[in-house]
PDB file of C-alpha atoms in Angstrom:
ATOM      1  CA  MET A   1      -8.694   2.715 -11.923  1.00  0.00           C
ATOM      2  CA  TYR A   2      -5.283   1.893 -10.412  1.00  0.00           C
ATOM      3  CA  ARG A   3      -4.708  -0.585 -13.227  1.00  0.00           C
ATOM      4  CA  LEU A   4      -5.510   2.145 -15.712  1.00  0.00           C
ATOM      5  CA  ALA A   5      -2.885   4.398 -14.154  1.00  0.00           C
ATOM      6  CA  GLY A   6      -0.304   1.612 -13.955  1.00  0.00           C
ATOM      7  CA  LEU A   7      -0.203   1.816 -10.164  1.00  0.00           C
ATOM      8  CA  SER A   8      -0.122  -1.183  -7.880  1.00  0.00           C
ATOM      9  CA  GLN A   9      -3.229  -1.663  -5.783  1.00  0.00           C
ATOM     10  CA  ASP A  10      -1.279  -0.816  -2.603  1.00  0.00           C
ATOM     11  CA  CYS A  11      -0.003   2.388  -4.118  1.00  0.00           C
ATOM     12  CA  TYR A  12      -3.420   3.363  -5.418  1.00  0.00           C
ATOM     13  CA  LEU A  13      -5.097   2.689  -2.076  1.00  0.00           C
ATOM     14  CA  SER A  14      -2.385   4.656  -0.290  1.00  0.00           C
ATOM     15  CA  LEU A  15      -2.926   7.611  -2.619  1.00  0.00           C
ATOM     16  CA  MET A  16      -6.661   7.454  -2.064  1.00  0.00           C
ATOM     17  CA  LYS A  17      -6.204   7.278   1.686  1.00  0.00           C
ATOM     18  CA  ASN A  18      -3.330   9.722   2.097  1.00  0.00           C
ATOM     19  CA  GLY A  19      -3.617  11.917  -0.963  1.00  0.00           C
ATOM     20  CA  TYR A  20      -5.323  15.282  -1.161  1.00  0.00           C
ATOM     21  CA  ALA A  21      -7.239  14.708  -4.420  1.00  0.00           C
ATOM     22  CA  GLN A  22      -6.931  18.391  -5.248  1.00  0.00           C
ATOM     23  CA  ASP A  23      -6.253  19.807  -8.663  1.00  0.00           C
ATOM     24  CA  CYS A  24      -3.473  22.073  -7.418  1.00  0.00           C
ATOM     25  CA  PRO A  25       0.191  21.517  -8.272  1.00  0.00           C
ATOM     26  CA  VAL A  26       1.292  21.924  -4.642  1.00  0.00           C
ATOM     27  CA  ALA A  27      -1.143  19.239  -3.511  1.00  0.00           C
ATOM     28  CA  ARG A  28      -0.227  16.996  -6.429  1.00  0.00           C
ATOM     29  CA  THR A  29       3.446  17.181  -5.487  1.00  0.00           C
ATOM     30  CA  LEU A  30       2.581  16.361  -1.883  1.00  0.00           C
ATOM     31  CA  ASP A  31       0.539  13.404  -3.122  1.00  0.00           C
ATOM     32  CA  VAL A  32       3.849  12.050  -4.444  1.00  0.00           C
ATOM     33  CA  VAL A  33       6.345  13.086  -1.754  1.00  0.00           C
ATOM     34  CA  GLY A  34       4.243  14.259   1.191  1.00  0.00           C
ATOM     35  CA  GLU A  35       4.073  11.072   3.217  1.00  0.00           C
ATOM     36  CA  LYS A  36       6.280  10.786   6.271  1.00  0.00           C
ATOM     37  CA  TRP A  37       9.910   9.881   5.426  1.00  0.00           C
ATOM     38  CA  SER A  38       9.569  10.335   1.657  1.00  0.00           C
ATOM     39  CA  LEU A  39      11.372  13.677   1.497  1.00  0.00           C
ATOM     40  CA  LEU A  40      14.107  12.412   3.815  1.00  0.00           C
ATOM     41  CA  ILE A  41      14.639   9.381   1.568  1.00  0.00           C
ATOM     42  CA  LEU A  42      14.999  11.774  -1.370  1.00  0.00           C
ATOM     43  CA  ARG A  43      17.309  14.002   0.682  1.00  0.00           C
ATOM     44  CA  ASP A  44      19.632  11.051   1.370  1.00  0.00           C
ATOM     45  CA  LEU A  45      19.642   9.912  -2.252  1.00  0.00           C
ATOM     46  CA  ALA A  46      20.315  13.489  -3.403  1.00  0.00           C
ATOM     47  CA  GLN A  47      23.157  13.939  -0.923  1.00  0.00           C
ATOM     48  CA  LYS A  48      24.765  10.522  -1.002  1.00  0.00           C
ATOM     49  CA  GLY A  49      23.981   9.064  -4.415  1.00  0.00           C
ATOM     50  CA  PRO A  50      22.740   5.481  -4.943  1.00  0.00           C
ATOM     51  CA  LEU A  51      21.899   3.716  -1.679  1.00  0.00           C
ATOM     52  CA  ARG A  52      20.888   0.231  -0.707  1.00  0.00           C
ATOM     53  CA  PHE A  53      17.896  -0.488   1.503  1.00  0.00           C
ATOM     54  CA  GLN A  54      20.129  -1.083   4.494  1.00  0.00           C
ATOM     55  CA  ASP A  55      22.034   2.174   3.917  1.00  0.00           C
ATOM     56  CA  LEU A  56      18.762   4.102   3.777  1.00  0.00           C
ATOM     57  CA  GLU A  57      17.437   2.403   6.873  1.00  0.00           C
ATOM     58  CA  THR A  58      20.601   3.182   8.822  1.00  0.00           C
ATOM     59  CA  GLY A  59      20.850   6.747   7.543  1.00  0.00           C
ATOM     60  CA  LEU A  60      17.243   7.595   8.365  1.00  0.00           C
ATOM     61  CA  GLY A  61      17.538   6.179  11.871  1.00  0.00           C
ATOM     62  CA  GLY A  62      14.101   5.460  13.190  1.00  0.00           C
ATOM     63  CA  VAL A  63      12.126   4.435  10.124  1.00  0.00           C
ATOM     64  CA  ALA A  64      10.391   1.062  10.398  1.00  0.00           C
ATOM     65  CA  PRO A  65      11.549  -1.344   7.660  1.00  0.00           C
ATOM     66  CA  ASN A  66       8.026  -1.911   6.369  1.00  0.00           C
ATOM     67  CA  THR A  67       7.441   1.841   6.217  1.00  0.00           C
ATOM     68  CA  LEU A  68      10.690   2.356   4.311  1.00  0.00           C
ATOM     69  CA  SER A  69       9.746  -0.470   1.988  1.00  0.00           C
ATOM     70  CA  ALA A  70       6.322   1.064   1.315  1.00  0.00           C
ATOM     71  CA  ARG A  71       7.776   4.540   0.667  1.00  0.00           C
ATOM     72  CA  LEU A  72      10.386   3.191  -1.751  1.00  0.00           C
ATOM     73  CA  LYS A  73       7.704   1.303  -3.612  1.00  0.00           C
ATOM     74  CA  THR A  74       5.510   4.390  -3.939  1.00  0.00           C
ATOM     75  CA  LEU A  75       8.400   6.628  -4.990  1.00  0.00           C
ATOM     76  CA  GLU A  76       9.458   4.050  -7.541  1.00  0.00           C
ATOM     77  CA  GLU A  77       5.942   3.666  -8.919  1.00  0.00           C
ATOM     78  CA  GLN A  78       5.734   7.441  -9.207  1.00  0.00           C
ATOM     79  CA  GLY A  79       8.955   7.473 -11.227  1.00  0.00           C
ATOM     80  CA  VAL A  80      10.878   9.547  -8.704  1.00  0.00           C
ATOM     81  CA  ILE A  81      13.415   6.857  -7.846  1.00  0.00           C
ATOM     82  CA  GLU A  82      14.630   3.776  -9.649  1.00  0.00           C
ATOM     83  CA  ALA A  83      15.736   0.418  -8.282  1.00  0.00           C
ATOM     84  CA  ARG A  84      18.945  -0.627  -9.988  1.00  0.00           C
ATOM     85  CA  LEU A  85      20.308  -4.150  -9.981  1.00  0.00           C
ATOM     86  CA  TYR A  86      23.946  -3.986  -8.934  1.00  0.00           C
ATOM     87  CA  GLU A  87      24.480  -7.696  -8.400  1.00  0.00           C
ATOM     88  CA  ALA A  88      22.735 -10.485 -10.274  1.00  0.00           C
ATOM     89  CA  HIS A  89      23.282 -13.576  -8.064  1.00  0.00           C
ATOM     90  CA  PRO A  90      21.738 -13.161  -5.611  1.00  0.00           C
ATOM     91  CA  PRO A  91      19.784 -10.138  -6.860  1.00  0.00           C
ATOM     92  CA  ARG A  92      20.800  -6.922  -5.095  1.00  0.00           C
ATOM     93  CA  TYR A  93      19.260  -3.541  -5.703  1.00  0.00           C
ATOM     94  CA  GLU A  94      20.230  -0.008  -4.969  1.00  0.00           C
ATOM     95  CA  TYR A  95      18.022   3.068  -5.221  1.00  0.00           C
ATOM     96  CA  VAL A  96      18.818   6.100  -7.272  1.00  0.00           C
ATOM     97  CA  LEU A  97      16.993   9.318  -8.175  1.00  0.00           C
ATOM     98  CA  THR A  98      15.548   9.540 -11.679  1.00  0.00           C
ATOM     99  CA  ALA A  99      15.547  12.833 -13.611  1.00  0.00           C
ATOM    100  CA  LYS A 100      12.094  13.430 -12.165  1.00  0.00           C
ATOM    101  CA  GLY A 101      13.505  12.836  -8.687  1.00  0.00           C
ATOM    102  CA  LEU A 102      16.535  15.054  -9.266  1.00  0.00           C
ATOM    103  CA  ALA A 103      14.081  17.799 -10.218  1.00  0.00           C
ATOM    104  CA  LEU A 104      12.915  17.792  -6.589  1.00  0.00           C
ATOM    105  CA  ARG A 105      16.224  19.268  -5.411  1.00  0.00           C
ATOM    106  CA  PRO A 106      14.799  22.812  -5.300  1.00  0.00           C
ATOM    107  CA  VAL A 107      12.186  21.531  -2.824  1.00  0.00           C
ATOM    108  CA  LEU A 108      14.905  20.012  -0.640  1.00  0.00           C
ATOM    109  CA  LYS A 109      16.991  23.175  -0.902  1.00  0.00           C
ATOM    110  CA  ALA A 110      14.074  25.400   0.111  1.00  0.00           C
ATOM    111  CA  LEU A 111      13.321  23.152   3.112  1.00  0.00           C
ATOM    112  CA  ARG A 112      16.996  23.210   4.086  1.00  0.00           C
ATOM    113  CA  ASP A 113      17.326  26.986   3.755  1.00  0.00           C
ATOM    114  CA  TRP A 114      14.310  27.587   5.949  1.00  0.00           C
ATOM    115  CA  GLY A 115      15.404  25.037   8.541  1.00  0.00           C
ATOM    116  CA  GLU A 116      18.857  26.569   8.793  1.00  0.00           C
ATOM    117  CA  ARG A 117      17.424  29.973   9.407  1.00  0.00           C
ATOM    118  CA  TYR A 118      14.263  29.341  11.382  1.00  0.00           C
ATOM    119  CA  ALA A 119      14.269  25.885  12.981  1.00  0.00           C
ATOM    120  CA  GLU A 120      16.875  25.415  15.620  1.00  0.00           C
ATOM    121  CA  PRO A 121      18.093  21.910  16.544  1.00  0.00           C
ATOM    122  CA  SER A 122      16.133  21.767  19.808  1.00  0.00           C
ATOM    123  CA  ALA A 123      12.908  21.700  17.784  1.00  0.00           C
ATOM    124  CA  ALA A 124      13.732  18.066  17.176  1.00  0.00           C
ATOM    125  CA  GLY A 125      14.582  17.371  20.796  1.00  0.00           C
ATOM    126  CA  VAL A 126      18.308  17.799  20.158  1.00  0.00           C
ATOM    127  CA  GLY A 127      20.241  20.288  22.266  1.00  0.00           C
ATOM    128  CA  THR A 128      18.898  22.438  25.035  1.00  0.00           C
ATOM    129  CA  SER A 129      18.383  25.960  23.686  1.00  0.00           C
ATOM    130  CA  VAL A 130      14.843  27.200  23.325  1.00  0.00           C
ATOM    131  CA  PRO A 131      14.128  28.701  19.907  1.00  0.00           C
ATOM    132  CA  ARG A 132      12.471  32.062  20.032  1.00  0.00           C
ATOM    133  CA  ALA A 133       9.390  30.826  18.232  1.00  0.00           C
ATOM    134  CA  PHE A 134       8.820  28.180  20.877  1.00  0.00           C
ATOM    135  CA  ARG A 135       8.513  30.741  23.643  1.00  0.00           C
ATOM    136  CA  ARG A 136       5.205  31.887  22.250  1.00  0.00           C
ATOM    137  CA  SER A 137       2.211  30.191  23.694  1.00  0.00           C
ATOM    138  CA  GLY A 138      -0.769  30.182  21.404  1.00  0.00           C
ATOM    139  CA  PRO A 139      -4.236  30.954  22.690  1.00  0.00           C
ATOM    140  CA  ALA A 140      -5.809  27.581  23.270  1.00  0.00           C
ATOM    141  CA  ASP A 141      -8.371  26.353  20.810  1.00  0.00           C
ATOM    142  CA  LYS A 142      -9.685  29.758  19.891  1.00  0.00           C
ATOM    143  CA  GLN A 143     -10.445  28.479  16.436  1.00  0.00           C
ATOM    144  CA  ARG A 144     -13.140  26.405  18.085  1.00  0.00           C
ATOM    145  CA  ASP A 145     -14.813  29.597  19.289  1.00  0.00           C
ATOM    146  CA  SER A 146     -14.863  31.089  15.839  1.00  0.00           C
ATOM    147  CA  ARG A 147     -16.310  27.876  14.432  1.00  0.00           C
ATOM    148  CA  SER A 148     -19.089  27.411  16.890  1.00  0.00           C
ATOM    149  CA  ALA A 149     -20.509  30.876  16.287  1.00  0.00           C
ATOM    150  CA  PRO A 150     -21.588  32.381  12.986  1.00  0.00           C
ATOM    151  CA  SER A 151     -18.580  34.164  11.524  1.00  0.00           C
ATOM    152  CA  ARG A 152     -20.041  36.299   8.782  1.00  0.00           C
TER     153      ARG A 152
ATOM    154  CA  MET B   1      10.457  19.307  28.570  1.00  0.00           C
ATOM    155  CA  TYR B   2       7.526  20.735  26.599  1.00  0.00           C
ATOM    156  CA  ARG B   3       7.064  23.346  29.295  1.00  0.00           C
ATOM    157  CA  LEU B   4      10.720  24.282  28.920  1.00  0.00           C
ATOM    158  CA  ALA B   5      10.268  24.815  25.203  1.00  0.00           C
ATOM    159  CA  GLY B   6       7.034  26.779  25.646  1.00  0.00           C
ATOM    160  CA  LEU B   7       5.049  24.168  23.755  1.00  0.00           C
ATOM    161  CA  SER B   8       1.656  22.900  24.769  1.00  0.00           C
ATOM    162  CA  GLN B   9       1.590  19.275  25.854  1.00  0.00           C
ATOM    163  CA  ASP B  10      -0.423  18.319  22.752  1.00  0.00           C
ATOM    164  CA  CYS B  11       2.063  20.012  20.474  1.00  0.00           C
ATOM    165  CA  TYR B  12       5.018  18.447  22.249  1.00  0.00           C
ATOM    166  CA  LEU B  13       3.511  14.975  22.119  1.00  0.00           C
ATOM    167  CA  SER B  14       2.678  15.441  18.452  1.00  0.00           C
ATOM    168  CA  LEU B  15       6.261  16.461  17.720  1.00  0.00           C
ATOM    169  CA  MET B  16       7.580  13.461  19.615  1.00  0.00           C
ATOM    170  CA  LYS B  17       5.217  11.143  17.801  1.00  0.00           C
ATOM    171  CA  ASN B  18       5.412  12.652  14.332  1.00  0.00           C
ATOM    172  CA  GLY B  19       8.760  14.431  14.338  1.00  0.00           C
ATOM    173  CA  TYR B  20      12.008  13.056  12.990  1.00  0.00           C
ATOM    174  CA  ALA B  21      14.275  14.084  15.894  1.00  0.00           C
ATOM    175  CA  GLN B  22      17.145  14.561  13.451  1.00  0.00           C
ATOM    176  CA  ASP B  23      19.688  17.331  13.590  1.00  0.00           C
ATOM    177  CA  CYS B  24      19.281  18.189   9.911  1.00  0.00           C
ATOM    178  CA  PRO B  25      17.667  21.407   8.672  1.00  0.00           C
ATOM    179  CA  VAL B  26      15.458  19.554   6.177  1.00  0.00           C
ATOM    180  CA  ALA B  27      14.089  17.298   8.926  1.00  0.00           C
ATOM    181  CA  ARG B  28      13.700  20.234  11.309  1.00  0.00           C
ATOM    182  CA  THR B  29      11.611  22.090   8.747  1.00  0.00           C
ATOM    183  CA  LEU B  30       9.469  19.003   8.226  1.00  0.00           C
ATOM    184  CA  ASP B  31       9.033  18.744  11.998  1.00  0.00           C
ATOM    185  CA  VAL B  32       7.291  22.115  11.730  1.00  0.00           C
ATOM    186  CA  VAL B  33       5.375  21.836   8.438  1.00  0.00           C
ATOM    187  CA  GLY B  34       5.570  18.161   7.457  1.00  0.00           C
ATOM    188  CA  GLU B  35       2.313  16.899   8.913  1.00  0.00           C
ATOM    189  CA  LYS B  36      -0.566  16.299   6.563  1.00  0.00           C
ATOM    190  CA  TRP B  37      -2.445  19.518   5.594  1.00  0.00           C
ATOM    191  CA  SER B  38       0.110  21.912   7.135  1.00  0.00           C
ATOM    192  CA  LEU B  39       1.674  22.965   3.832  1.00  0.00           C
ATOM    193  CA  LEU B  40      -1.746  23.339   2.216  1.00  0.00           C
ATOM    194  CA  ILE B  41      -2.868  25.585   5.074  1.00  0.00           C
ATOM    195  CA  LEU B  42       0.235  27.710   4.475  1.00  0.00           C
ATOM    196  CA  ARG B  43      -0.422  27.666   0.723  1.00  0.00           C
ATOM    197  CA  ASP B  44      -3.928  29.057   1.235  1.00  0.00           C
ATOM    198  CA  LEU B  45      -2.740  31.745   3.643  1.00  0.00           C
ATOM    199  CA  ALA B  46       0.064  32.705   1.244  1.00  0.00           C
ATOM    200  CA  GLN B  47      -2.301  32.886  -1.722  1.00  0.00           C
ATOM    201  CA  LYS B  48      -5.387  34.380  -0.133  1.00  0.00           C
ATOM    202  CA  GLY B  49      -4.155  36.394   2.844  1.00  0.00           C
ATOM    203  CA  PRO B  50      -5.796  36.240   6.297  1.00  0.00           C
ATOM    204  CA  LEU B  51      -8.401  33.498   6.586  1.00  0.00           C
ATOM    205  CA  ARG B  52     -10.913  32.418   9.185  1.00  0.00           C
ATOM    206  CA  PHE B  53     -11.220  28.840  10.355  1.00  0.00           C
ATOM    207  CA  GLN B  54     -14.312  28.330   8.241  1.00  0.00           C
ATOM    208  CA  ASP B  55     -12.607  29.745   5.143  1.00  0.00           C
ATOM    209  CA  LEU B  56      -9.674  27.387   5.610  1.00  0.00           C
ATOM    210  CA  GLU B  57     -11.926  24.414   6.174  1.00  0.00           C
ATOM    211  CA  THR B  58     -13.915  25.167   3.029  1.00  0.00           C
ATOM    212  CA  GLY B  59     -10.844  25.905   0.933  1.00  0.00           C
ATOM    213  CA  LEU B  60      -9.036  22.741   1.930  1.00  0.00           C
ATOM    214  CA  GLY B  61     -12.083  20.587   1.204  1.00  0.00           C
ATOM    215  CA  GLY B  62     -11.694  17.329   3.040  1.00  0.00           C
ATOM    216  CA  VAL B  63      -9.812  18.220   6.200  1.00  0.00           C
ATOM    217  CA  ALA B  64     -11.508  17.133   9.427  1.00  0.00           C
ATOM    218  CA  PRO B  65     -12.223  20.114  11.708  1.00  0.00           C
ATOM    219  CA  ASN B  66     -10.277  18.627  14.609  1.00  0.00           C
ATOM    220  CA  THR B  67      -7.307  17.987  12.328  1.00  0.00           C
ATOM    221  CA  LEU B  68      -7.412  21.553  11.026  1.00  0.00           C
ATOM    222  CA  SER B  69      -7.680  22.803  14.583  1.00  0.00           C
ATOM    223  CA  ALA B  70      -4.649  20.764  15.661  1.00  0.00           C
ATOM    224  CA  ARG B  71      -2.552  21.914  12.670  1.00  0.00           C
ATOM    225  CA  LEU B  72      -3.385  25.571  13.273  1.00  0.00           C
ATOM    226  CA  LYS B  73      -2.438  25.210  16.915  1.00  0.00           C
ATOM    227  CA  THR B  74       0.914  23.621  16.057  1.00  0.00           C
ATOM    228  CA  LEU B  75       1.701  26.182  13.347  1.00  0.00           C
ATOM    229  CA  GLU B  76       0.802  28.979  15.732  1.00  0.00           C
ATOM    230  CA  GLU B  77       2.926  27.558  18.534  1.00  0.00           C
ATOM    231  CA  GLN B  78       5.797  27.248  16.077  1.00  0.00           C
ATOM    232  CA  GLY B  79       5.428  30.918  15.198  1.00  0.00           C
ATOM    233  CA  VAL B  80       4.614  30.265  11.541  1.00  0.00           C
ATOM    234  CA  ILE B  81       1.091  31.684  11.699  1.00  0.00           C
ATOM    235  CA  GLU B  82      -0.636  34.105  14.008  1.00  0.00           C
ATOM    236  CA  ALA B  83      -4.224  34.220  15.198  1.00  0.00           C
ATOM    237  CA  ARG B  84      -5.502  37.762  14.941  1.00  0.00           C
ATOM    238  CA  LEU B  85      -8.584  39.062  16.698  1.00  0.00           C
ATOM    239  CA  TYR B  86     -10.736  40.829  14.138  1.00  0.00           C
ATOM    240  CA  GLU B  87     -13.865  41.186  16.248  1.00  0.00           C
ATOM    241  CA  ALA B  88     -13.969  41.586  20.007  1.00  0.00           C
ATOM    242  CA  HIS B  89     -17.569  40.721  20.934  1.00  0.00           C
ATOM    243  CA  PRO B  90     -17.907  37.844  20.429  1.00  0.00           C
ATOM    244  CA  PRO B  91     -14.204  37.076  19.890  1.00  0.00           C
ATOM    245  CA  ARG B  92     -13.429  36.185  16.260  1.00  0.00           C
ATOM    246  CA  TYR B  93     -10.023  35.230  14.960  1.00  0.00           C
ATOM    247  CA  GLU B  94      -8.434  35.028  11.594  1.00  0.00           C
ATOM    248  CA  TYR B  95      -5.140  33.387  10.715  1.00  0.00           C
ATOM    249  CA  VAL B  96      -2.258  35.108   9.028  1.00  0.00           C
ATOM    250  CA  LEU B  97       1.319  34.167   8.136  1.00  0.00           C
ATOM    251  CA  THR B  98       4.053  35.647  10.315  1.00  0.00           C
ATOM    252  CA  ALA B  99       7.392  36.707   8.811  1.00  0.00           C
ATOM    253  CA  LYS B 100       8.644  33.218   9.628  1.00  0.00           C
ATOM    254  CA  GLY B 101       5.673  31.767   7.762  1.00  0.00           C
ATOM    255  CA  LEU B 102       6.115  34.091   4.774  1.00  0.00           C
ATOM    256  CA  ALA B 103       9.688  32.795   4.580  1.00  0.00           C
ATOM    257  CA  LEU B 104       8.245  29.408   3.621  1.00  0.00           C
ATOM    258  CA  ARG B 105       7.081  30.748   0.252  1.00  0.00           C
ATOM    259  CA  PRO B 106      10.148  29.335  -1.551  1.00  0.00           C
ATOM    260  CA  VAL B 107       9.129  25.870  -0.305  1.00  0.00           C
ATOM    261  CA  LEU B 108       5.615  26.339  -1.669  1.00  0.00           C
ATOM    262  CA  LYS B 109       6.981  27.696  -4.942  1.00  0.00           C
ATOM    263  CA  ALA B 110       9.335  24.730  -5.379  1.00  0.00           C
ATOM    264  CA  LEU B 111       6.478  22.287  -4.690  1.00  0.00           C
ATOM    265  CA  ARG B 112       4.273  24.143  -7.177  1.00  0.00           C
ATOM    266  CA  ASP B 113       6.936  24.254  -9.898  1.00  0.00           C
ATOM    267  CA  TRP B 114       7.564  20.537  -9.633  1.00  0.00           C
ATOM    268  CA  GLY B 115       3.854  19.700  -9.569  1.00  0.00           C
ATOM    269  CA  GLU B 116       3.170  21.775 -12.653  1.00  0.00           C
ATOM    270  CA  ARG B 117       5.881  20.019 -14.582  1.00  0.00           C
ATOM    271  CA  TYR B 118       5.820  16.467 -13.260  1.00  0.00           C
ATOM    272  CA  ALA B 119       2.564  15.679 -11.495  1.00  0.00           C
ATOM    273  CA  GLU B 120      -0.443  15.677 -13.752  1.00  0.00           C
ATOM    274  CA  PRO B 121      -3.947  16.112 -12.344  1.00  0.00           C
ATOM    275  CA  SER B 122      -4.822  12.428 -12.667  1.00  0.00           C
ATOM    276  CA  ALA B 123      -2.285  11.647  -9.928  1.00  0.00           C
ATOM    277  CA  ALA B 124      -4.919  12.944  -7.550  1.00  0.00           C
ATOM    278  CA  GLY B 125      -7.722  11.076  -9.215  1.00  0.00           C
ATOM    279  CA  VAL B 126      -8.785  14.106 -11.231  1.00  0.00           C
ATOM    280  CA  GLY B 127      -9.048  13.797 -15.014  1.00  0.00           C
ATOM    281  CA  THR B 128      -8.392  10.722 -17.073  1.00  0.00           C
ATOM    282  CA  SER B 129      -4.964  11.038 -18.700  1.00  0.00           C
ATOM    283  CA  VAL B 130      -2.238   8.697 -17.557  1.00  0.00           C
ATOM    284  CA  PRO B 131       1.027  10.470 -16.709  1.00  0.00           C
ATOM    285  CA  ARG B 132       4.068   8.870 -18.241  1.00  0.00           C
ATOM    286  CA  ALA B 133       5.614   8.106 -14.895  1.00  0.00           C
ATOM    287  CA  PHE B 134       2.577   6.113 -13.859  1.00  0.00           C
ATOM    288  CA  ARG B 135       2.998   3.647 -16.679  1.00  0.00           C
ATOM    289  CA  ARG B 136       6.059   2.180 -15.003  1.00  0.00           C
ATOM    290  CA  SER B 137       5.429  -0.756 -12.752  1.00  0.00           C
ATOM    291  CA  GLY B 138       8.011  -1.184 -10.049  1.00  0.00           C
ATOM    292  CA  PRO B 139       9.435  -4.594  -9.240  1.00  0.00           C
ATOM    293  CA  ALA B 140       7.483  -5.772  -6.225  1.00  0.00           C
ATOM    294  CA  ASP B 141       9.168  -5.682  -2.849  1.00  0.00           C
ATOM    295  CA  LYS B 142      12.641  -6.283  -4.165  1.00  0.00           C
ATOM    296  CA  GLN B 143      14.021  -4.258  -1.294  1.00  0.00           C
ATOM    297  CA  ARG B 144      12.925  -7.130   0.891  1.00  0.00           C
ATOM    298  CA  ASP B 145      15.262  -9.439  -1.003  1.00  0.00           C
ATOM    299  CA  SER B 146      18.217  -7.190  -0.517  1.00  0.00           C
ATOM    300  CA  ARG B 147      17.380  -6.888   3.161  1.00  0.00           C
ATOM    301  CA  SER B 148      17.046 -10.539   3.953  1.00  0.00           C
ATOM    302  CA  ALA B 149      20.469 -11.414   2.606  1.00  0.00           C
ATOM    303  CA  PRO B 150      23.816  -9.895   3.586  1.00  0.00           C
ATOM    304  CA  SER B 151      24.441  -6.992   1.257  1.00  0.00           C
ATOM    305  CA  ARG B 152      28.075  -6.189   1.822  1.00  0.00           C
TER     306      ARG B 152
END
């Protein structure tokens, strides 16, 4: 099956393991860009233009090299980014968004707009203010109650 | 720290483990909705209105109950959804988007638009056609080459 679709075995297995396998365009998009770090890789390429592996690793701060490597491979196999040779001897590559990848900018913009308005920096452990939303304390595990009893 | 921010310990630990801890609005949004299933939960609530745990579980098809439970708890603690009592004896809850959650609709719309145009059903293992992008085969692990040698 993965050969049929032109995917590498790693990529196919990752999709099977991490994908949603739903015939819904939202889920299908998340099958491509929903894994951890993928959207931040695309954010950096959209903001900064072509980047080398090392630039991406530094810019993302905290991604494990093998994770970054796996995400780049998946994004490339999905046609969202392209690896471009910028030096032949020794071979050096940089990553750049394809047209398909550039078309994800509205997703990045929508995430940015919401974050600017609703997610204050302390949500990520930066700063000391307490966002209003964080002062709520949710009732604990009530969804368990509604599951364990008949609900209709 | 999690007490300071009004988060449950589970939610705080999950954020520390899964969050990006970056002072960027895109990353901060993903700290809230970037975990697997979260955006699909929000999609279902946006499309179908208030839903009970069982409805969500059925609609998502494939989510483990404890995962769904954890996501709902996080989204509720983040103020994106609200658990609403719709029956008092025994207590029954349904989940509904808050204003902050409704404000995520542009994110869902952008994901949907891209998926409709660029991600064909077979990406999720549904159907048999092979999307154009999938016919590319990426050079294997070339980013490793550029990492192992000095690149500047």
